[in-house]
PDB file of C-alpha atoms in Angstrom:
ATOM      1  CA  ARG A1333       0.899  25.927 -15.434  1.00 72.00           C
ATOM      2  CA  LYS A1334      -2.402  24.714 -14.130  1.00 82.00           C
ATOM      3  CA  GLU A1335      -3.192  25.883 -10.861  1.00 90.00           C
ATOM      4  CA  VAL A1336      -3.910  21.744  -9.589  1.00 94.00           C
ATOM      5  CA  GLU A1337      -1.823  19.277 -10.896  1.00 94.00           C
ATOM      6  CA  GLN A1338      -1.744  15.408 -10.322  1.00 94.00           C
ATOM      7  CA  ASP A1339       0.219  12.686 -11.137  1.00 88.00           C
ATOM      8  CA  PRO A1340      -0.809  11.502 -14.810  1.00 78.00           C
ATOM      9  CA  GLY A1341      -1.668   8.099 -13.898  1.00 90.00           C
ATOM     10  CA  PRO A1342      -2.859   5.580 -14.554  1.00 95.00           C
ATOM     11  CA  PHE A1343      -1.532   3.151 -12.018  1.00 96.00           C
ATOM     12  CA  ASN A1344      -1.888  -0.592 -11.987  1.00 97.00           C
ATOM     13  CA  VAL A1345      -1.394  -2.200  -8.706  1.00 97.00           C
ATOM     14  CA  PRO A1346      -1.791  -5.576  -7.293  1.00 98.00           C
ATOM     15  CA  GLU A1347      -4.038  -5.864  -4.267  1.00 98.00           C
ATOM     16  CA  GLY A1348      -2.418  -5.053  -0.957  1.00 98.00           C
ATOM     17  CA  ALA A1349      -0.062  -2.767  -2.623  1.00 98.00           C
ATOM     18  CA  THR A1350       0.583   0.468  -0.787  1.00 98.00           C
ATOM     19  CA  VAL A1351      -0.225   3.846  -3.496  1.00 97.00           C
ATOM     20  CA  ALA A1352       0.668   6.488  -3.163  1.00 96.00           C
ATOM     21  CA  PHE A1353      -0.472   9.694  -5.218  1.00 96.00           C
ATOM     22  CA  ASN A1354       0.298  13.569  -5.066  1.00 95.00           C
ATOM     23  CA  CYS A1355      -0.502  16.766  -6.742  1.00 96.00           C
ATOM     24  CA  THR A1356       0.496  20.405  -6.156  1.00 96.00           C
ATOM     25  CA  TYR A1357      -1.387  23.667  -6.446  1.00 95.00           C
ATOM     26  CA  SER A1358       0.257  27.012  -7.438  1.00 93.00           C
ATOM     27  CA  ASN A1359      -1.180  29.743  -5.240  1.00 89.00           C
ATOM     28  CA  SER A1360      -0.025  29.871  -1.737  1.00 86.00           C
ATOM     29  CA  ALA A1361      -3.355  30.832  -0.795  1.00 86.00           C
ATOM     30  CA  SER A1362      -5.442  28.656  -1.586  1.00 89.00           C
ATOM     31  CA  GLN A1363      -7.203  26.886   1.537  1.00 87.00           C
ATOM     32  CA  SER A1364      -8.614  23.937   1.767  1.00 91.00           C
ATOM     33  CA  PHE A1365      -8.019  21.033   0.545  1.00 94.00           C
ATOM     34  CA  PHE A1366      -9.536  17.428  -0.298  1.00 95.00           C
ATOM     35  CA  TRP A1367      -9.561  14.482  -2.555  1.00 97.00           C
ATOM     36  CA  TYR A1368     -11.877  13.625  -4.422  1.00 97.00           C
ATOM     37  CA  ARG A1369     -13.301  10.315  -5.921  1.00 97.00           C
ATOM     38  CA  GLN A1370     -14.704   9.598  -9.334  1.00 97.00           C
ATOM     39  CA  ASP A1371     -15.813   5.658 -10.028  1.00 96.00           C
ATOM     40  CA  CYS A1372     -16.059   5.062 -14.161  1.00 94.00           C
ATOM     41  CA  ARG A1373     -18.581   7.159 -15.251  1.00 92.00           C
ATOM     42  CA  LYS A1374     -20.160   8.162 -11.964  1.00 95.00           C
ATOM     43  CA  GLU A1375     -20.226  11.363 -10.192  1.00 97.00           C
ATOM     44  CA  PRO A1376     -17.156  12.782  -7.657  1.00 97.00           C
ATOM     45  CA  LYS A1377     -18.053  11.793  -3.889  1.00 96.00           C
ATOM     46  CA  LEU A1378     -15.882  13.032  -1.214  1.00 94.00           C
ATOM     47  CA  LEU A1379     -13.211  10.597  -0.209  1.00 96.00           C
ATOM     48  CA  MET A1380     -11.705  13.758   2.713  1.00 95.00           C
ATOM     49  CA  SER A1381     -10.566  17.003   3.404  1.00 92.00           C
ATOM     50  CA  VAL A1382      -6.927  17.231   4.365  1.00 93.00           C
ATOM     51  CA  TYR A1383      -5.875  18.690   7.338  1.00 87.00           C
ATOM     52  CA  SER A1384      -2.333  20.949   7.906  1.00 87.00           C
ATOM     53  CA  SER A1385      -1.449  18.051  10.387  1.00 88.00           C
ATOM     54  CA  GLY A1386      -2.530  14.785   8.241  1.00 89.00           C
ATOM     55  CA  ASN A1387      -5.302  13.074   8.564  1.00 93.00           C
ATOM     56  CA  GLU A1388      -6.101   9.022   8.660  1.00 95.00           C
ATOM     57  CA  ASP A1389      -9.039   7.209   7.807  1.00 95.00           C
ATOM     58  CA  GLY A1390      -9.043   4.027   7.394  1.00 97.00           C
ATOM     59  CA  ARG A1391      -6.702   2.779   5.285  1.00 98.00           C
ATOM     60  CA  PHE A1392      -6.384   6.258   3.812  1.00 98.00           C
ATOM     61  CA  THR A1393      -3.607   8.817   4.833  1.00 97.00           C
ATOM     62  CA  ALA A1394      -4.127  12.294   3.309  1.00 97.00           C
ATOM     63  CA  GLN A1395      -1.060  14.974   3.680  1.00 96.00           C
ATOM     64  CA  LEU A1396      -0.661  19.070   3.116  1.00 95.00           C
ATOM     65  CA  ASN A1397       2.335  20.285   2.884  1.00 94.00           C
ATOM     66  CA  ARG A1398       2.330  24.215   2.491  1.00 93.00           C
ATOM     67  CA  ALA A1399       5.220  25.671   2.131  1.00 93.00           C
ATOM     68  CA  SER A1400       6.020  22.962  -0.920  1.00 93.00           C
ATOM     69  CA  GLN A1401       2.123  23.622  -2.380  1.00 95.00           C
ATOM     70  CA  TYR A1402       1.799  19.705  -1.682  1.00 94.00           C
ATOM     71  CA  ILE A1403      -0.807  17.250  -0.869  1.00 96.00           C
ATOM     72  CA  SER A1404      -0.565  13.069  -0.983  1.00 96.00           C
ATOM     73  CA  LEU A1405      -2.926  10.474  -0.512  1.00 97.00           C
ATOM     74  CA  LEU A1406      -1.981   7.281   0.514  1.00 97.00           C
ATOM     75  CA  ILE A1407      -4.237   4.377  -0.007  1.00 98.00           C
ATOM     76  CA  ARG A1408      -2.429   0.900   1.978  1.00 98.00           C
ATOM     77  CA  ASP A1409      -3.525  -2.786   1.146  1.00 98.00           C
ATOM     78  CA  SER A1410      -4.963  -1.742  -1.759  1.00 98.00           C
ATOM     79  CA  LYS A1411      -8.675  -3.626  -2.827  1.00 98.00           C
ATOM     80  CA  LEU A1412      -9.697  -4.010  -6.144  1.00 98.00           C
ATOM     81  CA  SER A1413     -12.366  -1.522  -4.900  1.00 98.00           C
ATOM     82  CA  ASP A1414     -10.269   1.355  -4.601  1.00 98.00           C
ATOM     83  CA  SER A1415     -10.230   1.465  -8.635  1.00 98.00           C
ATOM     84  CA  ALA A1416     -11.009   4.668  -9.618  1.00 97.00           C
ATOM     85  CA  THR A1417     -10.272   8.297 -10.648  1.00 96.00           C
ATOM     86  CA  TYR A1418      -8.842  10.450  -7.665  1.00 97.00           C
ATOM     87  CA  LEU A1419      -9.193  14.140  -7.903  1.00 96.00           C
ATOM     88  CA  CYS A1420      -7.063  16.499  -5.974  1.00 96.00           C
ATOM     89  CA  VAL A1421      -9.572  19.321  -5.121  1.00 95.00           C
ATOM     90  CA  VAL A1422      -8.279  22.831  -3.739  1.00 94.00           C
ATOM     91  CA  ASN A1423     -10.628  26.092  -2.634  1.00 90.00           C
ATOM     92  CA  GLN A1424      -9.303  29.679  -3.054  1.00 85.00           C
ATOM     93  CA  ASN A1425     -10.561  32.215  -2.113  1.00 78.00           C
ATOM     94  CA  THR A1426      -8.226  35.718  -3.794  1.00 72.00           C
ATOM     95  CA  GLY A1427     -10.948  38.037  -5.623  1.00 69.00           C
ATOM     96  CA  GLY A1428     -13.158  35.508  -5.344  1.00 70.00           C
ATOM     97  CA  PHE A1429     -14.325  32.297  -3.814  1.00 75.00           C
ATOM     98  CA  LYS A1430     -12.833  29.492  -6.192  1.00 83.00           C
ATOM     99  CA  THR A1431     -13.341  25.390  -6.221  1.00 89.00           C
ATOM    100  CA  ILE A1432      -9.937  24.227  -8.249  1.00 91.00           C
ATOM    101  CA  PHE A1433     -10.408  20.534  -9.624  1.00 93.00           C
ATOM    102  CA  GLY A1434      -7.500  18.832 -10.480  1.00 94.00           C
ATOM    103  CA  ALA A1435      -7.799  17.001 -13.431  1.00 94.00           C
ATOM    104  CA  GLY A1436      -7.284  13.487 -11.458  1.00 95.00           C
ATOM    105  CA  THR A1437      -5.214   9.866 -11.512  1.00 96.00           C
ATOM    106  CA  ARG A1438      -6.904   6.763 -12.110  1.00 96.00           C
ATOM    107  CA  LEU A1439      -5.770   4.131 -10.484  1.00 97.00           C
ATOM    108  CA  PHE A1440      -6.456   0.273 -11.563  1.00 97.00           C
ATOM    109  CA  VAL A1441      -6.343  -2.811  -8.873  1.00 98.00           C
ATOM    110  CA  LYS A1442      -5.490  -6.071  -9.935  1.00 97.00           C
ATOM    111  CA  ALA A1443      -6.242  -9.546  -8.310  1.00 95.00           C
TER     112      ALA A1443
ATOM    113  CA  ASN B 886     -33.868  11.890   0.195  1.00 67.00           C
ATOM    114  CA  ALA B 887     -32.631  11.578  -3.561  1.00 82.00           C
ATOM    115  CA  GLY B 888     -29.831  14.584  -3.151  1.00 95.00           C
ATOM    116  CA  VAL B 889     -28.730  15.884  -6.566  1.00 97.00           C
ATOM    117  CA  THR B 890     -31.407  14.548  -9.575  1.00 97.00           C
ATOM    118  CA  GLN B 891     -30.464  15.899 -12.271  1.00 98.00           C
ATOM    119  CA  THR B 892     -32.261  15.496 -16.142  1.00 97.00           C
ATOM    120  CA  PRO B 893     -31.979  13.781 -19.098  1.00 97.00           C
ATOM    121  CA  LYS B 894     -28.967  11.126 -18.357  1.00 97.00           C
ATOM    122  CA  PHE B 895     -28.309  11.400 -21.829  1.00 97.00           C
ATOM    123  CA  GLN B 896     -29.172  13.971 -24.711  1.00 97.00           C
ATOM    124  CA  VAL B 897     -28.152  14.283 -28.375  1.00 98.00           C
ATOM    125  CA  LEU B 898     -27.982  17.403 -30.438  1.00 97.00           C
ATOM    126  CA  LYS B 899     -27.682  18.576 -33.787  1.00 98.00           C
ATOM    127  CA  THR B 900     -25.061  22.634 -33.661  1.00 98.00           C
ATOM    128  CA  GLY B 901     -27.774  25.198 -33.193  1.00 98.00           C
ATOM    129  CA  GLN B 902     -30.591  23.345 -31.595  1.00 98.00           C
ATOM    130  CA  SER B 903     -30.978  24.304 -27.622  1.00 97.00           C
ATOM    131  CA  MET B 904     -32.151  22.817 -24.879  1.00 97.00           C
ATOM    132  CA  THR B 905     -32.336  23.195 -20.580  1.00 98.00           C
ATOM    133  CA  LEU B 906     -30.250  20.738 -18.454  1.00 98.00           C
ATOM    134  CA  GLN B 907     -32.387  20.325 -15.123  1.00 98.00           C
ATOM    135  CA  CYS B 908     -30.679  20.387 -12.013  1.00 98.00           C
ATOM    136  CA  ALA B 909     -32.722  19.739  -8.542  1.00 98.00           C
ATOM    137  CA  GLN B 910     -31.416  18.770  -4.267  1.00 97.00           C
ATOM    138  CA  ASP B 911     -33.459  18.160  -1.362  1.00 96.00           C
ATOM    139  CA  MET B 912     -30.341  18.962   1.391  1.00 95.00           C
ATOM    140  CA  ASN B 913     -31.474  22.922   1.241  1.00 95.00           C
ATOM    141  CA  HIS B 914     -28.284  23.928   0.570  1.00 94.00           C
ATOM    142  CA  ASN B 915     -28.025  27.671  -0.473  1.00 93.00           C
ATOM    143  CA  SER B 916     -25.067  27.127  -3.105  1.00 93.00           C
ATOM    144  CA  MET B 917     -25.400  24.873  -6.841  1.00 95.00           C
ATOM    145  CA  TYR B 918     -22.983  24.785  -9.087  1.00 95.00           C
ATOM    146  CA  TRP B 919     -23.072  23.706 -12.449  1.00 97.00           C
ATOM    147  CA  TYR B 920     -19.752  21.931 -14.072  1.00 97.00           C
ATOM    148  CA  ARG B 921     -18.365  20.444 -17.059  1.00 97.00           C
ATOM    149  CA  GLN B 922     -15.636  17.703 -17.407  1.00 96.00           C
ATOM    150  CA  ASP B 923     -13.826  16.405 -20.353  1.00 94.00           C
ATOM    151  CA  PRO B 924     -11.094  13.571 -21.166  1.00 86.00           C
ATOM    152  CA  GLY B 925      -7.875  14.827 -19.174  1.00 80.00           C
ATOM    153  CA  MET B 926      -9.286  17.790 -17.957  1.00 82.00           C
ATOM    154  CA  GLY B 927     -10.569  18.296 -14.270  1.00 84.00           C
ATOM    155  CA  LEU B 928     -14.573  19.895 -13.638  1.00 93.00           C
ATOM    156  CA  ARG B 929     -14.430  22.937 -15.040  1.00 94.00           C
ATOM    157  CA  LEU B 930     -16.658  25.198 -13.365  1.00 93.00           C
ATOM    158  CA  ILE B 931     -19.862  27.198 -15.600  1.00 96.00           C
ATOM    159  CA  TYR B 932     -22.173  28.696 -13.176  1.00 95.00           C
ATOM    160  CA  TYR B 933     -22.958  29.063  -9.747  1.00 92.00           C
ATOM    161  CA  SER B 934     -25.322  30.461  -7.327  1.00 94.00           C
ATOM    162  CA  ALA B 935     -24.194  31.375  -3.700  1.00 90.00           C
ATOM    163  CA  SER B 936     -28.347  31.744  -2.679  1.00 90.00           C
ATOM    164  CA  GLU B 937     -30.807  31.994  -4.174  1.00 90.00           C
ATOM    165  CA  GLY B 938     -31.630  34.374  -6.459  1.00 90.00           C
ATOM    166  CA  THR B 939     -27.957  34.639  -7.418  1.00 93.00           C
ATOM    167  CA  THR B 940     -25.972  33.457  -9.717  1.00 95.00           C
ATOM    168  CA  ASP B 941     -22.406  33.929 -11.101  1.00 92.00           C
ATOM    169  CA  LYS B 942     -20.095  33.037 -14.126  1.00 93.00           C
ATOM    170  CA  GLY B 943     -17.162  30.565 -13.258  1.00 91.00           C
ATOM    171  CA  GLU B 944     -14.255  29.264 -15.693  1.00 90.00           C
ATOM    172  CA  VAL B 945     -16.031  28.502 -18.697  1.00 95.00           C
ATOM    173  CA  PRO B 946     -19.914  30.657 -19.292  1.00 96.00           C
ATOM    174  CA  ASN B 947     -19.600  31.656 -22.723  1.00 96.00           C
ATOM    175  CA  GLY B 948     -22.838  29.383 -24.830  1.00 97.00           C
ATOM    176  CA  TYR B 949     -24.266  28.770 -21.274  1.00 98.00           C
ATOM    177  CA  ASN B 950     -26.873  30.468 -19.262  1.00 97.00           C
ATOM    178  CA  VAL B 951     -28.145  30.179 -16.029  1.00 98.00           C
ATOM    179  CA  SER B 952     -31.382  30.482 -13.516  1.00 97.00           C
ATOM    180  CA  ARG B 953     -32.130  29.319 -10.355  1.00 96.00           C
ATOM    181  CA  LEU B 954     -35.256  28.745  -9.997  1.00 87.00           C
ATOM    182  CA  ASN B 955     -36.215  28.494  -6.491  1.00 95.00           C
ATOM    183  CA  LYS B 956     -33.867  27.165  -3.206  1.00 96.00           C
ATOM    184  CA  ARG B 957     -34.244  23.717  -4.859  1.00 97.00           C
ATOM    185  CA  GLU B 958     -33.860  24.435  -8.836  1.00 97.00           C
ATOM    186  CA  PHE B 959     -31.005  25.231 -11.132  1.00 98.00           C
ATOM    187  CA  SER B 960     -30.937  24.832 -14.719  1.00 98.00           C
ATOM    188  CA  LEU B 961     -28.568  25.203 -17.253  1.00 98.00           C
ATOM    189  CA  ARG B 962     -29.584  26.932 -20.428  1.00 98.00           C
ATOM    190  CA  LEU B 963     -27.671  26.223 -24.128  1.00 97.00           C
ATOM    191  CA  GLU B 964     -29.206  28.836 -26.810  1.00 94.00           C
ATOM    192  CA  SER B 965     -27.730  27.107 -29.611  1.00 97.00           C
ATOM    193  CA  ALA B 966     -25.315  24.468 -29.157  1.00 97.00           C
ATOM    194  CA  ALA B 967     -21.922  24.342 -30.803  1.00 98.00           C
ATOM    195  CA  PRO B 968     -20.478  20.948 -31.088  1.00 97.00           C
ATOM    196  CA  SER B 969     -17.171  22.005 -28.206  1.00 97.00           C
ATOM    197  CA  GLN B 970     -19.782  21.674 -25.467  1.00 98.00           C
ATOM    198  CA  THR B 971     -20.049  17.611 -26.110  1.00 97.00           C
ATOM    199  CA  SER B 972     -19.242  16.964 -22.249  1.00 97.00           C
ATOM    200  CA  VAL B 973     -21.051  15.691 -19.071  1.00 97.00           C
ATOM    201  CA  TYR B 974     -22.517  18.130 -16.967  1.00 98.00           C
ATOM    202  CA  PHE B 975     -22.714  18.036 -13.613  1.00 98.00           C
ATOM    203  CA  CYS B 976     -24.946  19.588 -10.727  1.00 98.00           C
ATOM    204  CA  ALA B 977     -23.358  19.996  -7.324  1.00 96.00           C
ATOM    205  CA  SER B 978     -25.026  21.855  -4.155  1.00 96.00           C
ATOM    206  CA  SER B 979     -23.126  22.648  -0.726  1.00 93.00           C
ATOM    207  CA  GLU B 980     -23.592  24.156   2.048  1.00 88.00           C
ATOM    208  CA  THR B 981     -20.843  25.034   3.654  1.00 75.00           C
ATOM    209  CA  ARG B 982     -17.222  26.003   1.285  1.00 70.00           C
ATOM    210  CA  ASN B 983     -16.313  22.716   1.827  1.00 75.00           C
ATOM    211  CA  GLU B 984     -18.325  19.362   0.546  1.00 87.00           C
ATOM    212  CA  GLN B 985     -19.687  19.331  -2.478  1.00 92.00           C
ATOM    213  CA  TYR B 986     -22.331  16.957  -3.696  1.00 95.00           C
ATOM    214  CA  PHE B 987     -23.517  16.107  -7.234  1.00 97.00           C
ATOM    215  CA  GLY B 988     -25.893  14.468  -9.147  1.00 97.00           C
ATOM    216  CA  PRO B 989     -24.948  11.869 -11.584  1.00 97.00           C
ATOM    217  CA  GLY B 990     -24.407  13.422 -13.997  1.00 97.00           C
ATOM    218  CA  THR B 991     -25.096  14.137 -18.163  1.00 97.00           C
ATOM    219  CA  ARG B 992     -24.035  13.272 -21.211  1.00 97.00           C
ATOM    220  CA  LEU B 993     -24.650  15.563 -24.050  1.00 98.00           C
ATOM    221  CA  THR B 994     -22.986  14.814 -27.251  1.00 97.00           C
ATOM    222  CA  VAL B 995     -23.309  17.560 -29.808  1.00 98.00           C
ATOM    223  CA  THR B 996     -22.806  16.759 -33.727  1.00 97.00           C
TER     224      THR B 996
END
């Protein structure tokens, strides 16, 4: 089992749609959680951190469920510019600090 | 403020050739990282350096060496390239264990 698993995708949605990405992690001692965005043939960039209480940044909402070891990202009112790959990232500190990236979920937003 | 820079952007090597990938950051970050990204897989950590003068192995260090030349620069060397090392290589830096800032990547093909 992969340490961080994401929906396989790709997701194809029309502009204006709401889309949700899910991510599960296997190590219950994981400490911090993030969503990164990666455009085609570009480097990953931090989209938002994920807090236990849930957090929102404009059209983006991230949630964490520690009991189920599950992270989600909700994008409301999708724009063409949201088309990208979304990476779930988990930091662990068991036997040494480690950052683990999910394989990513590709999103295509169409007009 | 250039952030994280990497050279070269593209490289083609023959099996057995050697090369060094260069990375520099101007954000005065203590920690620097080398990742590889392959299709269908998350970024995998090759080596990291928590501070100037220290380096540690990541998940996939075999076939690579690194040098933390000073606080700004962290290089990755392939001593004898193999086709399995065909990948996109990203350098990153961070101050805290939260946001990592990535360079634009090096696309390496080994024939």
